[in-house]
PDB file of C-alpha atoms in Angstrom:
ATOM      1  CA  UNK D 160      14.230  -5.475  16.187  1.00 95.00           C
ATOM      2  CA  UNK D 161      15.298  -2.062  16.682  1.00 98.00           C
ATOM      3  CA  UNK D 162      12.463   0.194  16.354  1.00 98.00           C
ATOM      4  CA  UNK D 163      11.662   4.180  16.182  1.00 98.00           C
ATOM      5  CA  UNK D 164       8.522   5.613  16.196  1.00 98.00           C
ATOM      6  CA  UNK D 165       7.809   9.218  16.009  1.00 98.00           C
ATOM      7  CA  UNK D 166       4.776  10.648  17.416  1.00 96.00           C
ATOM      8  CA  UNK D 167       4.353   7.902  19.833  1.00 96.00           C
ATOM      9  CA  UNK D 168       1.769  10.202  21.701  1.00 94.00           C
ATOM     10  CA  UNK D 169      -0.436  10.014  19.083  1.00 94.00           C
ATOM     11  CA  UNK D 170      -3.637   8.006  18.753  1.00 94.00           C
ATOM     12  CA  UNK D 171      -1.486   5.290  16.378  1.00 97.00           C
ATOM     13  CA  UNK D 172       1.966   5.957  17.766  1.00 96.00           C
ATOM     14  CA  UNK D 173       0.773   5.044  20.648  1.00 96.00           C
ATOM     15  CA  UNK D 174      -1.334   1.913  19.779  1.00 96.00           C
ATOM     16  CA  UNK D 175       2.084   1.313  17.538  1.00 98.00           C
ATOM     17  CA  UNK D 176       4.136   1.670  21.192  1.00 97.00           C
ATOM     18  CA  UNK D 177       1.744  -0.915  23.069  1.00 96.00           C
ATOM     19  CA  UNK D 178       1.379  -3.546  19.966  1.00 97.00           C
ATOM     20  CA  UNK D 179       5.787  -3.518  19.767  1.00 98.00           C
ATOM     21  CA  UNK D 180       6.607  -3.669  23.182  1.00 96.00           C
ATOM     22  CA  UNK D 181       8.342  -6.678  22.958  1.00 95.00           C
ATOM     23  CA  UNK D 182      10.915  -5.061  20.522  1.00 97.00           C
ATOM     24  CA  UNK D 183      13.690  -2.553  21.550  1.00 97.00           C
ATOM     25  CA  UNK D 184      11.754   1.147  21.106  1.00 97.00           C
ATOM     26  CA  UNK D 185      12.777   4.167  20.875  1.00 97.00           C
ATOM     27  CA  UNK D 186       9.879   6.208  21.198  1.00 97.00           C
ATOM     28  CA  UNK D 187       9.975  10.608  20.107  1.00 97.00           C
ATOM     29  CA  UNK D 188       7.455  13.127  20.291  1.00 92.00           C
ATOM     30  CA  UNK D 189       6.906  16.928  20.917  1.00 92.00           C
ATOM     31  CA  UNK D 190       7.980  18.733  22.310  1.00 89.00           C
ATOM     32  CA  UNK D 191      11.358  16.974  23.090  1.00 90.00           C
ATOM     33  CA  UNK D 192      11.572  16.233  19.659  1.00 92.00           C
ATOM     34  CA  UNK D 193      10.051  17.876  16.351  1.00 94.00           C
ATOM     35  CA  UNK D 194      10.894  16.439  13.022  1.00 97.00           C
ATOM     36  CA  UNK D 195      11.041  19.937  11.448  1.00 96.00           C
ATOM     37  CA  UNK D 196      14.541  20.384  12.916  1.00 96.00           C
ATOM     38  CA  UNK D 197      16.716  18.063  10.950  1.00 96.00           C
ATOM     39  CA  UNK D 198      19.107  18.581  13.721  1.00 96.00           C
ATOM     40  CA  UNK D 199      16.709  16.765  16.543  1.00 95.00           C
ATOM     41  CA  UNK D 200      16.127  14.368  13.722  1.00 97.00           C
ATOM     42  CA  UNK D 201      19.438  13.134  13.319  1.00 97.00           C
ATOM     43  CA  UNK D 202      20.801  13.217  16.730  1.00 96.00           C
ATOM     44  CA  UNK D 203      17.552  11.113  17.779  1.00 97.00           C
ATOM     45  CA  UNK D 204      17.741   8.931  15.301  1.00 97.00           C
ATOM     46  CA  UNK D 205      21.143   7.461  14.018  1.00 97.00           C
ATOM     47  CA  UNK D 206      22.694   6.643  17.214  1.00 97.00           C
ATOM     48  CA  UNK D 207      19.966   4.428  18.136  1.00 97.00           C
ATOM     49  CA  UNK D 208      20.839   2.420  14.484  1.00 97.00           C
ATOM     50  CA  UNK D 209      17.232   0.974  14.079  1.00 98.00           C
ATOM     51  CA  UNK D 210      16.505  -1.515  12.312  1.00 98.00           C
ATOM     52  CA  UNK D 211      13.107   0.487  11.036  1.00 98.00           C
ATOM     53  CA  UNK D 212      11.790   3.619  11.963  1.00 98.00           C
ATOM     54  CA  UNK D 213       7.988   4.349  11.667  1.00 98.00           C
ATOM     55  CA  UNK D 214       6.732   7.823  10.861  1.00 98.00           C
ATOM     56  CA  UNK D 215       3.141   8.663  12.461  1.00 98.00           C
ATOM     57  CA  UNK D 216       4.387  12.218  13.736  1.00 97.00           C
ATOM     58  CA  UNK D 217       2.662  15.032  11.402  1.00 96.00           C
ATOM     59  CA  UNK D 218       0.240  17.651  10.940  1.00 96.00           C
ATOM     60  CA  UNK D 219      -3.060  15.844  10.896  1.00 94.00           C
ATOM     61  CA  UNK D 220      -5.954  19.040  11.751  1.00 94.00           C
ATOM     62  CA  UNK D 221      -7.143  18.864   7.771  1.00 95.00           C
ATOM     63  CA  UNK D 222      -8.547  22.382   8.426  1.00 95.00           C
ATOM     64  CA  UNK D 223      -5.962  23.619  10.459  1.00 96.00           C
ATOM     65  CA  UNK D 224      -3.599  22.343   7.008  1.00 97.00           C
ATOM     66  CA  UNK D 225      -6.306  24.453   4.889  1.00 97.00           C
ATOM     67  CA  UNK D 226      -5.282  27.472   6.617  1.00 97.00           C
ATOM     68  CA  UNK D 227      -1.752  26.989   7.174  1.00 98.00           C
ATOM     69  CA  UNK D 228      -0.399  25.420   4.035  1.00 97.00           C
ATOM     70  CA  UNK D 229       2.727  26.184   4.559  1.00 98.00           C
ATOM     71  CA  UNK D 230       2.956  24.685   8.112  1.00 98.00           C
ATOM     72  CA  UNK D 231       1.304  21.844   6.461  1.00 98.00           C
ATOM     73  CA  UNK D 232       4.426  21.817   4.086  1.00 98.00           C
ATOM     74  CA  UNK D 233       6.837  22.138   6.507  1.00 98.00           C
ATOM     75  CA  UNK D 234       5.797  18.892   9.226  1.00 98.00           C
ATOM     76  CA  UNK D 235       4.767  16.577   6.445  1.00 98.00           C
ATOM     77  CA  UNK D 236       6.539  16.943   3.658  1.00 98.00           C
ATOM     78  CA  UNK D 237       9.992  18.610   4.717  1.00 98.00           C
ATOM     79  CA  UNK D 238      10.375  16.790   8.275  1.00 98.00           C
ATOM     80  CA  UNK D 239       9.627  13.460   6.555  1.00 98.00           C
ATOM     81  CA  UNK D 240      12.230  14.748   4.241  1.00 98.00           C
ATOM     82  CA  UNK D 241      14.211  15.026   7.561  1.00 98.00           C
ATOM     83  CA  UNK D 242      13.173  11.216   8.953  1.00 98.00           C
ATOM     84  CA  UNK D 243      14.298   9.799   5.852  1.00 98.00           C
ATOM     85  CA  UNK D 244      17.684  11.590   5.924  1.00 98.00           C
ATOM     86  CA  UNK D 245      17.912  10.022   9.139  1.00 98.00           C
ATOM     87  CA  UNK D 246      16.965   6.757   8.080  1.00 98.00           C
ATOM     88  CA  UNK D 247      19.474   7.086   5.160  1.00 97.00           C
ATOM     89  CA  UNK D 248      22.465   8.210   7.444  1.00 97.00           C
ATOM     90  CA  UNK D 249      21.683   4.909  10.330  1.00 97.00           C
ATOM     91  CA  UNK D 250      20.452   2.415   7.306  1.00 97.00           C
ATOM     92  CA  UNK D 251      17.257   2.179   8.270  1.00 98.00           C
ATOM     93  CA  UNK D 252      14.264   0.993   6.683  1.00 98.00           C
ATOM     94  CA  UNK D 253      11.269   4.199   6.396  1.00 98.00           C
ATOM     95  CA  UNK D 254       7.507   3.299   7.387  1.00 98.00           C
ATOM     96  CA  UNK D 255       5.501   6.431   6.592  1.00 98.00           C
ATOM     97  CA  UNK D 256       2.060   7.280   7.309  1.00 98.00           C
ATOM     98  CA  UNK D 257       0.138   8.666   4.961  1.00 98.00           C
ATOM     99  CA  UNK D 258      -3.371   8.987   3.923  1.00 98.00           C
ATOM    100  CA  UNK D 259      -6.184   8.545   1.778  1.00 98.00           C
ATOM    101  CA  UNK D 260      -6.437  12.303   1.032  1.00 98.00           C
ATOM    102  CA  UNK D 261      -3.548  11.625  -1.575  1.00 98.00           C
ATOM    103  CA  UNK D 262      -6.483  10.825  -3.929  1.00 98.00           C
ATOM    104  CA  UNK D 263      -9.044  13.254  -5.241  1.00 97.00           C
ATOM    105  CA  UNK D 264     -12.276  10.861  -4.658  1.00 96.00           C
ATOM    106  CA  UNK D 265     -13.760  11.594  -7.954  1.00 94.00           C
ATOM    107  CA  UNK D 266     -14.608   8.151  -8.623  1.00 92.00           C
ATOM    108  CA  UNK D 267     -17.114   5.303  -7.753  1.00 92.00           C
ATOM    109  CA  UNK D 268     -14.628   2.346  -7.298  1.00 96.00           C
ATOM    110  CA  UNK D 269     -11.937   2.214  -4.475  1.00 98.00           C
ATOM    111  CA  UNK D 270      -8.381   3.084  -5.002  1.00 98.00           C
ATOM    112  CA  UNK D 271      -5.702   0.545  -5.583  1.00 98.00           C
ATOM    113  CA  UNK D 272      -1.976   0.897  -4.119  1.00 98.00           C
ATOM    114  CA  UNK D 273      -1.115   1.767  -7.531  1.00 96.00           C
ATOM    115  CA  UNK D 274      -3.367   4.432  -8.745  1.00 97.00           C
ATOM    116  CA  UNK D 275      -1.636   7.536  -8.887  1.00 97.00           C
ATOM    117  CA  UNK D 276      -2.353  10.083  -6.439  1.00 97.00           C
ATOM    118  CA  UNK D 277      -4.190  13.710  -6.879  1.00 97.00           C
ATOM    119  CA  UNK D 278      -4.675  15.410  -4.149  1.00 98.00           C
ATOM    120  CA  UNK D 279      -7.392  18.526  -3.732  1.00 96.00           C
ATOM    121  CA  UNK D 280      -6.377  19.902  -0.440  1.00 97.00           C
ATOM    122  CA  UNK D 281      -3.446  20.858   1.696  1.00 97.00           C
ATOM    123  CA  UNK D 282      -3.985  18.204   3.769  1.00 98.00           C
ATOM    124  CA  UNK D 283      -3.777  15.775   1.112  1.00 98.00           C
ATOM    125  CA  UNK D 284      -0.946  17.627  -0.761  1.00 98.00           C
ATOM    126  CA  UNK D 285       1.650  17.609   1.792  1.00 98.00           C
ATOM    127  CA  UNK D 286       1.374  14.019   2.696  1.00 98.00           C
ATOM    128  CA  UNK D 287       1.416  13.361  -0.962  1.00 98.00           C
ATOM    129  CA  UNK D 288       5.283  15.612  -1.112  1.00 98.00           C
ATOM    130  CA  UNK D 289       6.113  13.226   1.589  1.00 98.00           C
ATOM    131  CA  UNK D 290       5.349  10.544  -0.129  1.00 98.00           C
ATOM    132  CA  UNK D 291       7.676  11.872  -2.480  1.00 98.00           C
ATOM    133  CA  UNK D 292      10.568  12.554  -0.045  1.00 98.00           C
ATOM    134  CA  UNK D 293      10.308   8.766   1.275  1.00 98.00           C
ATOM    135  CA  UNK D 294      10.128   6.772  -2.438  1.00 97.00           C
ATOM    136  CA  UNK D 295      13.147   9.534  -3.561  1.00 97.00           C
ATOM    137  CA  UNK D 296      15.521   9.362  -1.025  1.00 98.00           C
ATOM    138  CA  UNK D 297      15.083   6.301   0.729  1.00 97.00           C
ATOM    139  CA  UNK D 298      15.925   2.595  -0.409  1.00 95.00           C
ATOM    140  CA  UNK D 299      13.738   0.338   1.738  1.00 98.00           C
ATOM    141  CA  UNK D 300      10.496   1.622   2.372  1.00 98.00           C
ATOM    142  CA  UNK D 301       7.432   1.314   3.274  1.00 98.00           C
ATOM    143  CA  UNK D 302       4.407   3.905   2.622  1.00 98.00           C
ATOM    144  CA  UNK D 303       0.679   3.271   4.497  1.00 98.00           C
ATOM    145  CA  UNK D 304      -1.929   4.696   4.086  1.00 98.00           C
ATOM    146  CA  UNK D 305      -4.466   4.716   6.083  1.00 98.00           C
ATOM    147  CA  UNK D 306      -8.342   6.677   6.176  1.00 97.00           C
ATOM    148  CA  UNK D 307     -10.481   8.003   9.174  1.00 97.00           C
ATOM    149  CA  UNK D 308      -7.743   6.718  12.018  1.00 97.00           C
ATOM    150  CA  UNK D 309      -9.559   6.067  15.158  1.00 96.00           C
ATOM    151  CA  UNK D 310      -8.659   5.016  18.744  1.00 94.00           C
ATOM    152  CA  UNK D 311      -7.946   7.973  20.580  1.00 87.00           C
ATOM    153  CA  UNK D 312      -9.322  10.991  22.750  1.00 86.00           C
ATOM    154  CA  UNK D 313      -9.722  13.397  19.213  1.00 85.00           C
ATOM    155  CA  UNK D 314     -11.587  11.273  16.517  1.00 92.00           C
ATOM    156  CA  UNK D 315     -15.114  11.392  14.886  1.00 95.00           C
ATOM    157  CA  UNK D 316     -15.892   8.741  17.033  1.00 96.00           C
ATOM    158  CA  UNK D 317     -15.570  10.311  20.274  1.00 95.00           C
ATOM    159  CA  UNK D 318     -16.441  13.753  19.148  1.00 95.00           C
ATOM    160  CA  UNK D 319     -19.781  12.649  17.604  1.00 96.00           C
ATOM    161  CA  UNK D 320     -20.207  10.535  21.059  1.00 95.00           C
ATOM    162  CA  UNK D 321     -19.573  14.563  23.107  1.00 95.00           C
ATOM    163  CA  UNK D 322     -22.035  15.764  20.770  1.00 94.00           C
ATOM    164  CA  UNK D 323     -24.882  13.235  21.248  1.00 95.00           C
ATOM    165  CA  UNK D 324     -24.071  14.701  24.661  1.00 92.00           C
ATOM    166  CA  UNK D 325     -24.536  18.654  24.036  1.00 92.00           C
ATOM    167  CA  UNK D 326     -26.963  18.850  20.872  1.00 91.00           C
ATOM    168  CA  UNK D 327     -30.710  17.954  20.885  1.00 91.00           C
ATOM    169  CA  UNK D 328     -30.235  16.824  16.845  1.00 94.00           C
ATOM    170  CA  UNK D 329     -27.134  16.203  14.742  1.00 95.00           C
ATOM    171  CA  UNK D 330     -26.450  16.384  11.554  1.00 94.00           C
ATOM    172  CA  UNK D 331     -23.713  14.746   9.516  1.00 95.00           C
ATOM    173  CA  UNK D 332     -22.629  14.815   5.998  1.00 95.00           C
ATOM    174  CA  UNK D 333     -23.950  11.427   3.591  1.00 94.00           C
ATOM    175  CA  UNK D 334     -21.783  12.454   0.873  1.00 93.00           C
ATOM    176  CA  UNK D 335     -17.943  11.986   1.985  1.00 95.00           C
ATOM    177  CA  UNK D 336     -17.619   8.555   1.957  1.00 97.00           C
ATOM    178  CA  UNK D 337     -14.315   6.119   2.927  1.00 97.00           C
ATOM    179  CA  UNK D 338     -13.534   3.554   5.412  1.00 96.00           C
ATOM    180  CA  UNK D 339     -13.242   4.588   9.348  1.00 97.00           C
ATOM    181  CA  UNK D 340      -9.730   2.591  10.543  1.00 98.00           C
ATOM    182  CA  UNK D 341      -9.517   1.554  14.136  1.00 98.00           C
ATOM    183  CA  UNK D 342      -5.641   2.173  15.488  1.00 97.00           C
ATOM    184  CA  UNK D 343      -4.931  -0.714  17.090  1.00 97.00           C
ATOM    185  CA  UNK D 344      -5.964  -2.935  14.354  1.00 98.00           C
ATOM    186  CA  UNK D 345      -3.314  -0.489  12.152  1.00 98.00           C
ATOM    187  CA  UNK D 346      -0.909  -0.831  14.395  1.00 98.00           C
ATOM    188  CA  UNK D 347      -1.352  -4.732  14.559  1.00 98.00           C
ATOM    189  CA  UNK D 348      -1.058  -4.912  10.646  1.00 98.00           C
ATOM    190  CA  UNK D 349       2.141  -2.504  10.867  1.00 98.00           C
ATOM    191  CA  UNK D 350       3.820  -4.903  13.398  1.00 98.00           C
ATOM    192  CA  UNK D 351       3.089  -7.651  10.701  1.00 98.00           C
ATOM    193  CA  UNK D 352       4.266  -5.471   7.522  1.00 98.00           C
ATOM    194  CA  UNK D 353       7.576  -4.271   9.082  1.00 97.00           C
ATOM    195  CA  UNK D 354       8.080  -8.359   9.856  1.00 97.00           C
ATOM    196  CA  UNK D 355       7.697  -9.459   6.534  1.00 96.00           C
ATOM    197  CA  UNK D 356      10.351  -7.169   5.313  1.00 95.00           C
ATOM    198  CA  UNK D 357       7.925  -6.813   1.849  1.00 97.00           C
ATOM    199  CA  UNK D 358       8.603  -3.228   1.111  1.00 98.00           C
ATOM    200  CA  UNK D 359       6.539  -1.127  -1.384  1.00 98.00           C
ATOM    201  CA  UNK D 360       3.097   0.748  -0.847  1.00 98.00           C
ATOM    202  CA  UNK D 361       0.315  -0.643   0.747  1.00 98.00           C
ATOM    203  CA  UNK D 362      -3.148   0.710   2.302  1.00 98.00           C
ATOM    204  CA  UNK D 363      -4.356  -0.755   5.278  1.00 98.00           C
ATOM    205  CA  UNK D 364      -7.880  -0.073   6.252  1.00 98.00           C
ATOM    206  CA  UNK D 365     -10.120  -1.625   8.078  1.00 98.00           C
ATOM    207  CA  UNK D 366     -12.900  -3.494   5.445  1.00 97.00           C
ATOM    208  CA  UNK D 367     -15.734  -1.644   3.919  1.00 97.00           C
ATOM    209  CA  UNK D 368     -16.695   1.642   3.506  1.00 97.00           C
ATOM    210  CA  UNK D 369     -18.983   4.020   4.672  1.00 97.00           C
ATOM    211  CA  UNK D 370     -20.492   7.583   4.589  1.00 97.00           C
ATOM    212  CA  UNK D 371     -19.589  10.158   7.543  1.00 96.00           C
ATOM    213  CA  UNK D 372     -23.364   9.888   8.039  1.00 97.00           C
ATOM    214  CA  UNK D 373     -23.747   6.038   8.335  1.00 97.00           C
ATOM    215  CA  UNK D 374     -20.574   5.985  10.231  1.00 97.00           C
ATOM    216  CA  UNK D 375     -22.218   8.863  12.923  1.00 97.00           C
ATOM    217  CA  UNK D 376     -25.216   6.675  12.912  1.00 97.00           C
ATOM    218  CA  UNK D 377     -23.458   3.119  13.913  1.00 97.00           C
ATOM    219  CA  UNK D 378     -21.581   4.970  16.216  1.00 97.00           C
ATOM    220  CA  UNK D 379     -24.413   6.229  18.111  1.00 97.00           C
ATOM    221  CA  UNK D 380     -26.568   2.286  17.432  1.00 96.00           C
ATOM    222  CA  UNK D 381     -23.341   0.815  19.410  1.00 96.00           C
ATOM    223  CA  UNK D 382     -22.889   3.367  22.087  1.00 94.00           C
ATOM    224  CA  UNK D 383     -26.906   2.687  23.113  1.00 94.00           C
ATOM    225  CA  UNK D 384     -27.384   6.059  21.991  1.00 93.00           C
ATOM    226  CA  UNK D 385     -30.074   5.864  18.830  1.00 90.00           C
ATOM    227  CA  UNK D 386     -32.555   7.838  20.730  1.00 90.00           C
ATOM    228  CA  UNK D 387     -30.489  11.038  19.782  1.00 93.00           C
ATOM    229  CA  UNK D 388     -31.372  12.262  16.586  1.00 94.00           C
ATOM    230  CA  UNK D 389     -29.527  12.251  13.631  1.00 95.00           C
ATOM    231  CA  UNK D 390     -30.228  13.802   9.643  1.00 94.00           C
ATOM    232  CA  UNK D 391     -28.000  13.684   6.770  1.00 95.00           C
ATOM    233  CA  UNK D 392     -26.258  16.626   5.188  1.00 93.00           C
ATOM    234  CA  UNK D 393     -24.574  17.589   1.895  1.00 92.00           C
ATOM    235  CA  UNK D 394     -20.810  18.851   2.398  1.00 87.00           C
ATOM    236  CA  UNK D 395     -22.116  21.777   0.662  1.00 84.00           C
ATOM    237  CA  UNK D 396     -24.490  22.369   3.416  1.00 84.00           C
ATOM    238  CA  UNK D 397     -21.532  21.808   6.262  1.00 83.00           C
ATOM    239  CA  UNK D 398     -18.976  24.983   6.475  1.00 81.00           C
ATOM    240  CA  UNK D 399     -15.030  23.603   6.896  1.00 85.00           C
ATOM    241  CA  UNK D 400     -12.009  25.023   5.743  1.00 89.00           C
ATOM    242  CA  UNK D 401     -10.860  22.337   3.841  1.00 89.00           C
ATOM    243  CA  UNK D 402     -12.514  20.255   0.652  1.00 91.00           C
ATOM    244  CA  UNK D 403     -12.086  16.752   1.659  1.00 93.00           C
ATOM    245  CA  UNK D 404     -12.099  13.852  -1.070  1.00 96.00           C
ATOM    246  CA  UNK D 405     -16.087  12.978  -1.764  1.00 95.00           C
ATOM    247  CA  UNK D 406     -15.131   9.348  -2.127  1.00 96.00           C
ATOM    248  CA  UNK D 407     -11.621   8.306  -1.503  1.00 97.00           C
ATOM    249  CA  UNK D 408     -12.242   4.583  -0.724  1.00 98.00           C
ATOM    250  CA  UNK D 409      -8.696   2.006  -0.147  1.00 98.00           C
ATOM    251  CA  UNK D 410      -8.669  -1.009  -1.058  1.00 98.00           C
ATOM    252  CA  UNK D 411      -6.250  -3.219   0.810  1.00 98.00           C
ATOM    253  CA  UNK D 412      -4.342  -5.163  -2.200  1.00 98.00           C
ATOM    254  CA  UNK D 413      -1.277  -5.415  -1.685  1.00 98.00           C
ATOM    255  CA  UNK D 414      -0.799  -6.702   2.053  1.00 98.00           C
ATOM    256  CA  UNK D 415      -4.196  -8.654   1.943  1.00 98.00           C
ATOM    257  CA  UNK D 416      -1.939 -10.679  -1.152  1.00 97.00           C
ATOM    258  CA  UNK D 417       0.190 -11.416   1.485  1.00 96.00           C
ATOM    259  CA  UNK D 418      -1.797 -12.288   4.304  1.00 97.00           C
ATOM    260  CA  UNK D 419      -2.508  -9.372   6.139  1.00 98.00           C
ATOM    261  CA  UNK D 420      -5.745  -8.395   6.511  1.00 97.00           C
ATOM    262  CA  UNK D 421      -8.268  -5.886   9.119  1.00 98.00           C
ATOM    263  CA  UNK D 422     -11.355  -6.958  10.445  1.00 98.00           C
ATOM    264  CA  UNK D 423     -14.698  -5.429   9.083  1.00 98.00           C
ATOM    265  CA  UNK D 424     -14.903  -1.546   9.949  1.00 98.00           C
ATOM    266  CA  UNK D 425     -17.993  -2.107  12.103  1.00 98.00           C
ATOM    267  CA  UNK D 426     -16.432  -5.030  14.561  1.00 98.00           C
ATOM    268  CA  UNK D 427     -13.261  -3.029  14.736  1.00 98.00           C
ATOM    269  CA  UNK D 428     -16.009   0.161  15.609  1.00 97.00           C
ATOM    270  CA  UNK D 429     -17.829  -2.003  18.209  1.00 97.00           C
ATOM    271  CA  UNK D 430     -14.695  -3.541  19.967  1.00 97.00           C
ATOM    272  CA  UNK D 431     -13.399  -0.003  20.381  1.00 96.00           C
ATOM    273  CA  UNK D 432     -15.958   1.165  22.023  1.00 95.00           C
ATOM    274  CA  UNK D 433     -16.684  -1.942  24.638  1.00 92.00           C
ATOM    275  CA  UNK D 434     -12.756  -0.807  25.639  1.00 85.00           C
ATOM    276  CA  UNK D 435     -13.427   2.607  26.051  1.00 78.00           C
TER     277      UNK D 435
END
């Protein structure tokens, strides 16, 4: 299979690179390549004629998207607009990354595939125009999203581990609440989506759901760190530019129907960290 992958330098494009290596790659990233130039876009992508391209690049600082809406705007929602131009032009098939931030996480059960979306922050609002790009203009497509990606050197994982390091106490919100996702296990179940050729909109977490708090708090248990102390916070109580969903929980429906399942959030938490 044929296979583009934008932002392969990312903590999932990456994982994504590793997982397909068996399959003929093209791989694009910054600075060589930026999907806000349609230009780049399409002499990148259509000669290569893939078979599938999958869209991880985009502007993922929530707060940085809170204070730069329109560069939000512009890198997720009018360079996916660009990908999928791309995609149309070489007949490939779109995989586009998006997020649980789509969702306003005003209610107590998790969100199906299905439910529509309503987002409450920039962050959320551009990926949610890309969404809109990719089901509008392309024909075969796939949209994932995903929630609380880690895997790489910029997470909550490894920046609550730096601050077990640097702060006698921390303190971490208990009232934002979703399931942490561990890249490689994404990537795996993206490998296994694009193969089944099932197109639609899926969400693929890893299983269960937590608060940011008990999250910081298993993080710490696994690392051999619960010596360093740790209190629970109200988002009220914690200054950030951006409002993030209170409870925007995924439920994996549609790909667990067909077969394709992640492992519990806290084994995919504890394997990460025995490979760091």
């Amino acid at each position: 299979m044929r296979i583009v992958i934008t932002g392969c330098r990312g903590q999932l494009g990456s994982r994504l690179e590793r997982v397909l290596a068996g399959e003929e790659l093209l791989c694009l990233d910054l600075p060589e390549h930026d999907v806000t130039v349609r230009e780049q876009v399409q002499r990148a992508i259509v000669p290569f004629r893939p078979d599938v391209v999958i869209h991880t690049a985009g502007y993922t600082d929530v707060d940085g998207c809170a204070r730069e809406p329109e560069r939000a705007l512009r890198v997720n929602a009018l360079g996916t607009q660009n990908v999928a131009l791309a995609c149309q032009a070489a007949g490939a098939a779109l995989l586009y990354v998006s997020t649980n931030e789509v969702f306003a996480g005003d209610r107590s059960e998790p969100y199906l595939e299905y439910d529509p979306p309503n987002p409450i922050n920039p962050y959320g609002y551009s990926k949610w125009v890309g969404e809109r790009y990719v089901e509008q203009l392309c024909r075969r497509f796939y949209i994932v999203r995903v929630s609380w990606l880690f895997g790489g050197p910029r997470s909550f994982v490894t920046k609550i581990l730096a601050l077990s390091e640097q702060q006698p106490e921390l303190a971490v919100v208990d009232d934002e609440v979703a399931t942490p996702t561990y890249a490689l296990d994404l990537a795996v179940a993206i490998g296994r989506l694009i193969e089944s050729g099932c197109f639609g909109i899926y969400h693929l977490v890893n299983e269960g759901a937590c608060s940011r708090y008990e999250f910081a708090r298993e993080i710490l248990r696994l690392a051999g760190k619960e010596h360093v102390p740790i209190r629970p916070i109200k988002r009220a109580d914690f200054r950030r530019d951006s409002t993030p969903p209170p409870r925007a929980v995924l439920r994996n429906f549609a790909a667990a129907a067909r077969g394709i399942r992640l492992r519990p959030w806290p084994e995919a938490l504890a394997a990460y960290l025995q490979e760091r």
